[in-house]
Short mmCIF file of C-alpha atoms in Angstrom, two decimals:
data_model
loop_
_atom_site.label_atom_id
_atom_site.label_comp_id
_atom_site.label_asym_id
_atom_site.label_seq_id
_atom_site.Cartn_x
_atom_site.Cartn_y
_atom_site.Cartn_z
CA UNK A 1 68.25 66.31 42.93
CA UNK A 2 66.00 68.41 44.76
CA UNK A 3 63.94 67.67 47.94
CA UNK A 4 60.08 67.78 47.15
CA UNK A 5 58.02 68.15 49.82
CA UNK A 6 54.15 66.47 50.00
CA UNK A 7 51.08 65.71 51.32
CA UNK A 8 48.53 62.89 51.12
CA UNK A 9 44.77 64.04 51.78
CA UNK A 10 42.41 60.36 51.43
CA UNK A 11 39.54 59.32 53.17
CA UNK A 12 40.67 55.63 53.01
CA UNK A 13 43.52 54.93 55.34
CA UNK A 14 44.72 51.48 53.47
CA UNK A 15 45.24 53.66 50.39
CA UNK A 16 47.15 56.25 52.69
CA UNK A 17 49.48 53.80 54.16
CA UNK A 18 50.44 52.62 50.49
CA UNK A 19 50.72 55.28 48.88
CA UNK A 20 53.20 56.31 52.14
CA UNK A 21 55.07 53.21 51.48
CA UNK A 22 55.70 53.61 47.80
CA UNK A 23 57.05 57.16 48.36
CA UNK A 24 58.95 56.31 51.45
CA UNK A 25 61.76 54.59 48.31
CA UNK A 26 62.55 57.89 47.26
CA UNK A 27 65.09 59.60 49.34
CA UNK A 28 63.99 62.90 48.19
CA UNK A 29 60.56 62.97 48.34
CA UNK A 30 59.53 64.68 52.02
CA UNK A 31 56.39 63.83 53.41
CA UNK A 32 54.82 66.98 55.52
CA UNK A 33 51.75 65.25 56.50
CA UNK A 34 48.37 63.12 55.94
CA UNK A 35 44.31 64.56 56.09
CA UNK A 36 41.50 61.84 55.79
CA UNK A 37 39.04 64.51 54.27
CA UNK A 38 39.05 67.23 51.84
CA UNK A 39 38.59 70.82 55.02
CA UNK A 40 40.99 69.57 57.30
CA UNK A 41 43.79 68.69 54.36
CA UNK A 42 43.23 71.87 52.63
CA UNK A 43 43.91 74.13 56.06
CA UNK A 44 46.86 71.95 56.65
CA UNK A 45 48.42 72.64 53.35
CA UNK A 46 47.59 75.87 53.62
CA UNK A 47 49.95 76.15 56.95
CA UNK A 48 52.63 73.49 55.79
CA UNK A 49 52.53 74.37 52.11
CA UNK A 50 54.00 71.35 50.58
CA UNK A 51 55.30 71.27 47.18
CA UNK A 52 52.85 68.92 45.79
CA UNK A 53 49.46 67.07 47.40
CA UNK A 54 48.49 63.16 46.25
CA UNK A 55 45.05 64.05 46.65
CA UNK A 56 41.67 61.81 46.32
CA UNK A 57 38.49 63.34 44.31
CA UNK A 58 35.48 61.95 46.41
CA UNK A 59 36.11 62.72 50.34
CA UNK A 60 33.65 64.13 52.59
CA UNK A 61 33.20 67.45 53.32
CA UNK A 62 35.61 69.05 50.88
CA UNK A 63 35.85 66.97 47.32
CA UNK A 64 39.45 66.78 45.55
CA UNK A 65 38.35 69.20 42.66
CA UNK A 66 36.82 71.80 44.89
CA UNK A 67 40.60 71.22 47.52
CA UNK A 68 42.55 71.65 44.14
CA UNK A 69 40.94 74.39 42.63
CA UNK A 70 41.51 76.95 45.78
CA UNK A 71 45.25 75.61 46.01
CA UNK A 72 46.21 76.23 42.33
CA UNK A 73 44.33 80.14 42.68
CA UNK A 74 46.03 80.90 46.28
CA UNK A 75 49.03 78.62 46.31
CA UNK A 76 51.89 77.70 43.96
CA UNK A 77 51.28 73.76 45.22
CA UNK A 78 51.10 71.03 42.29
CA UNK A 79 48.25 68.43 42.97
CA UNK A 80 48.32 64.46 41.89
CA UNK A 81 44.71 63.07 41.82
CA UNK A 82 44.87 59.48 43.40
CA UNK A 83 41.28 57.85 43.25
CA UNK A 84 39.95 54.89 41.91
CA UNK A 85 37.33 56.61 39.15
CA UNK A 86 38.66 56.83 35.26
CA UNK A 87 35.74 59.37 35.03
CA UNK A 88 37.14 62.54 36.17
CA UNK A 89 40.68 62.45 34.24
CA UNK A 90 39.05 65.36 31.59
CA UNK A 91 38.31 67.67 34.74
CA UNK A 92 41.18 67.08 36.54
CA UNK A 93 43.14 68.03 33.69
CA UNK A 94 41.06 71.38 33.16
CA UNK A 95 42.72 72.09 36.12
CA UNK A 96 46.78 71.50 35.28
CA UNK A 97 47.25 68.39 37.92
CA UNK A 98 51.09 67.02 36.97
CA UNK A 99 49.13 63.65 37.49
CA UNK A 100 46.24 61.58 37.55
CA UNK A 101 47.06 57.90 39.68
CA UNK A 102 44.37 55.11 39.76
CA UNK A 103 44.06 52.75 42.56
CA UNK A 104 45.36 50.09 43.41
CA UNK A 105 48.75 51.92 43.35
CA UNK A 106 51.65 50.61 41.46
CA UNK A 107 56.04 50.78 42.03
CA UNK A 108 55.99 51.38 38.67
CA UNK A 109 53.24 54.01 38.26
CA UNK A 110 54.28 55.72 41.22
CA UNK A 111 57.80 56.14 40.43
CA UNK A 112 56.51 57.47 37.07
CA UNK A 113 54.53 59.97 39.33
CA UNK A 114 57.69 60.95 41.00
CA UNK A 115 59.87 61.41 37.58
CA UNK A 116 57.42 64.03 36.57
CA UNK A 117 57.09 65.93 39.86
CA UNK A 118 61.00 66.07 39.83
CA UNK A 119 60.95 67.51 36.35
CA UNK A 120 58.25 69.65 36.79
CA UNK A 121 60.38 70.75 40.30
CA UNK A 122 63.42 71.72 37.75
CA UNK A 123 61.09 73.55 35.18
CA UNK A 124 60.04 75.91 38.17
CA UNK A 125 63.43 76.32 39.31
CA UNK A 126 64.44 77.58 35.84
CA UNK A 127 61.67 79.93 35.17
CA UNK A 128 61.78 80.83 39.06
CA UNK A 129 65.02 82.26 37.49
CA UNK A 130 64.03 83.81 34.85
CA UNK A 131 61.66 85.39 36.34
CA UNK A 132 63.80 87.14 39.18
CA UNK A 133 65.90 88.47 35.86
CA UNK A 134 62.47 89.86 34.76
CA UNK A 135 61.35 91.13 38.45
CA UNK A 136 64.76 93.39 38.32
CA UNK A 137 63.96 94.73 34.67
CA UNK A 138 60.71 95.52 35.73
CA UNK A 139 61.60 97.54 38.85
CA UNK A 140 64.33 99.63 37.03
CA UNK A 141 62.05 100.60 34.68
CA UNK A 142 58.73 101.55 37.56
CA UNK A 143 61.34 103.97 38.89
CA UNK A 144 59.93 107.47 37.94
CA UNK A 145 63.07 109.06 39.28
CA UNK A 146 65.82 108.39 41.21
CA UNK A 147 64.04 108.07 44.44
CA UNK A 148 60.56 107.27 43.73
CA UNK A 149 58.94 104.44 42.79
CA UNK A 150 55.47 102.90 41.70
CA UNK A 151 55.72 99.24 42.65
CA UNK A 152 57.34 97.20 45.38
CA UNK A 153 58.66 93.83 45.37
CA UNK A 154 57.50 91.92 48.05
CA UNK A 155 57.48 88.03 49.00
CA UNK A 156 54.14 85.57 49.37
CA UNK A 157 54.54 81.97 49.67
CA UNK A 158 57.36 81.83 47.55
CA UNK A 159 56.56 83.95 45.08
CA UNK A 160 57.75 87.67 44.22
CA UNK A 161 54.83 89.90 44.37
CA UNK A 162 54.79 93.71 43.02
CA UNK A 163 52.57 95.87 45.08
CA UNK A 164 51.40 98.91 43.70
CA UNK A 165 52.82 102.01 46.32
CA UNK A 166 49.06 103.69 46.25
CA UNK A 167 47.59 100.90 47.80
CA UNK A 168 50.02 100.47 50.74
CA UNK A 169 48.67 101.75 53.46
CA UNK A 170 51.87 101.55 55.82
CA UNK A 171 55.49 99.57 56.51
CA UNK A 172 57.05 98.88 59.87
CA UNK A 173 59.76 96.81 61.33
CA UNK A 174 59.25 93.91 63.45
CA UNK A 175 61.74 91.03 64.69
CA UNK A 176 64.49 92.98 62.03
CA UNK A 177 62.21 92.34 58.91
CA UNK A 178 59.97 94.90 57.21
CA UNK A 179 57.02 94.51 56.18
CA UNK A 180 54.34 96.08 53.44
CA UNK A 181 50.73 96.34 54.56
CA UNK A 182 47.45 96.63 52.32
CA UNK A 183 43.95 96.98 53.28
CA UNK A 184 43.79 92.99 52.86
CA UNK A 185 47.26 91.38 53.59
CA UNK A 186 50.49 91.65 54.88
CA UNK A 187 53.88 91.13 52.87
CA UNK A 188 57.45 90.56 53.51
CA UNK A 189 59.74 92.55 51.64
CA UNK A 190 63.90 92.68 51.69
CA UNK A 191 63.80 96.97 51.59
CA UNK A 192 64.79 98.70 54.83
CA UNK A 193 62.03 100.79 56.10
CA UNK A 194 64.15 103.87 55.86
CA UNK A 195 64.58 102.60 51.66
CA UNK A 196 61.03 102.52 51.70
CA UNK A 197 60.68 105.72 53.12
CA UNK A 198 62.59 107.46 50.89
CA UNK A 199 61.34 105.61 47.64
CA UNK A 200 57.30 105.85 48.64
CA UNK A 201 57.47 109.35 50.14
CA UNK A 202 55.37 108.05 53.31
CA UNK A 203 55.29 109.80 56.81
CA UNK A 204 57.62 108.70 59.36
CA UNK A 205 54.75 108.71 62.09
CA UNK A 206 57.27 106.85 64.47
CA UNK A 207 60.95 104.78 64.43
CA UNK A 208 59.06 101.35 63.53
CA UNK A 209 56.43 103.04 61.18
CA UNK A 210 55.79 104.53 57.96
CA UNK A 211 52.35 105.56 56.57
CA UNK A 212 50.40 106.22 53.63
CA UNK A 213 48.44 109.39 54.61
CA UNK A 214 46.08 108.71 51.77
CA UNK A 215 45.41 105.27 53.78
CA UNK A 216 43.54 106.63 57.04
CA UNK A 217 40.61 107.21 58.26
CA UNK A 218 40.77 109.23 61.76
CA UNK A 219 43.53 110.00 64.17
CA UNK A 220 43.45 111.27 67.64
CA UNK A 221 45.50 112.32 70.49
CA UNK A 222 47.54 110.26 73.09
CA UNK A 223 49.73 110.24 75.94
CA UNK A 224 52.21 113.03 76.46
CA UNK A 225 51.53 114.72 73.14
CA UNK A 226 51.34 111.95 70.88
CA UNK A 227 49.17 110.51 68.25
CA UNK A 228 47.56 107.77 67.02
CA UNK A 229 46.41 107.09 63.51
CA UNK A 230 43.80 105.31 62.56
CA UNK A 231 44.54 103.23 59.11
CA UNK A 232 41.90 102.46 56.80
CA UNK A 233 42.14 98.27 56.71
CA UNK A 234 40.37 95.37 57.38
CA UNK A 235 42.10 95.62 61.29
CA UNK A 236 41.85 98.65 61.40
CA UNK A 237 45.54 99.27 62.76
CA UNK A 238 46.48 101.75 64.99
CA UNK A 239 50.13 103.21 64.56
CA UNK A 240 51.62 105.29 67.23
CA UNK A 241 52.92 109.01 66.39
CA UNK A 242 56.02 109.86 68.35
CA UNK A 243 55.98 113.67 69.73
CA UNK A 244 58.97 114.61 67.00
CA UNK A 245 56.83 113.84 64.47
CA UNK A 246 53.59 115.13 65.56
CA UNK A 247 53.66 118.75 63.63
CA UNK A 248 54.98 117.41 60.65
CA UNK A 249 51.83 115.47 60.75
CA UNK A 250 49.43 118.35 61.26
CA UNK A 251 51.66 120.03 58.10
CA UNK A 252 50.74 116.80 55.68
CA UNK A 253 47.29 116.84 56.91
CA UNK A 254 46.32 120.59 56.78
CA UNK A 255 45.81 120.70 60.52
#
């Protein structure tokens, strides 16, 4: 039986504190943490990003539906409505909750709760699966030869992401994990940077860097005859150009 991890975000503590209770019987249900209203829960499953959230509708600041709806777009987290109003079962629904709990809480209804969360925790496992089989098909097939490639597989929050190669702008190496950056975010991916290099055809500016040449926007000179470049993202990044590579550089870039 797996471990599910949770978190409770109510504006009524007496509810909290039962709710805590109930769960507390089930050895393998994990609870991350608590929020009493609807901003500071949603930022703290955004950092601890629990499995599922037993979450109230009407809170201050941040409702339930409004909490839910930006955690099913941005975050594979299941939500539980707990709240004492009949009246919003038809839009929680709209939004694929595994449950909808009224107060007072039950043993009964709770452990019901729990039954479906572990089912629903070995229906993701299964397709997780499945879809790992499909990830690998799909990658054979993207390769356009035996080197290149269109798409790489990288990892979010659980999930296997394919990024498309053009809008990369560059991949380093940091703590011995490599990493794919776009204009917006930043991925983790299990290639070596010297796989990636080969596959995506991207300058070797430096031993910790490749980049997309397509993906900057200025460069300039440095210390002791070497670069920087300039990438075209939100940051703005600057990547260093080691000496050795410098003329290849100027040969890419017409220079």
């Amino acid at each position: 039986m797996g471990l599910i991890t949770c978190m409770i975000i109510e504006d009524e503590v007496p509810a909290i504190e039962e709710l805590k209770y109930l769960l507390s019987k089930h050895e393998n249900i994990k609870l991350l943490g608590t929020a009493l209203d609807g901003e500071s829960g949603l930022q703290m499953a955004k950092k601890l990003l629990p499995d599922v959230v037993f979450l109230d509708i009407n809170m201050p600041v941040k409702n339930g539906i409004e909490v839910s709806k930006e955690l099913k777009e941005n975050y594979d987290t299941d939500i539980v409505f707990i709240t004492a109003y009949e009246e919003h079962a038809v839009k929680a629904f709209e939004i694929d909750v595994v449950d909808y709990v009224l107060k007072p809480f039950s043993e009964e209804r709770i452990n019901k709760t729990v039954a479906r969360l572990q089912e629903r925790l070995r229906f993701k496992k299964e397709n997780n699966e499945d879809f790992k089989k499909q990830v690998k098909n799909i990658i054979k097939e993207l390769h356009t030869n035996e080197n290149t490639i269109k798409k790489i597989p990288c990892e979010l929050n659980g999930k296997t992401i394919l990024i498309d190669v053009k809008d990369i702008c560059l991949c380093f190496t940091e703590n011995e994990k490599t990493y794919v950056k776009t204009k917006e975010k930043q991925f983790l991916t299990n290639y070596m940077l010297h796989e990636l290099e080969g596959k995506t055809g991207f300058f070797r500016a430096h031993r910790s860097y490749i980049v997309n040449l397509n993906n900057i926007k200025e460069l300039y000179p440095w210390f002791h005859g070497t670069y920087k470049l300039i990438i075209n993202d939100d940051n703005n990044t600057e990547v260093p150009v080691s000496r050795s590579n410098v003329k290849r550089m100027k040969e890419l870039l017409g220079l």
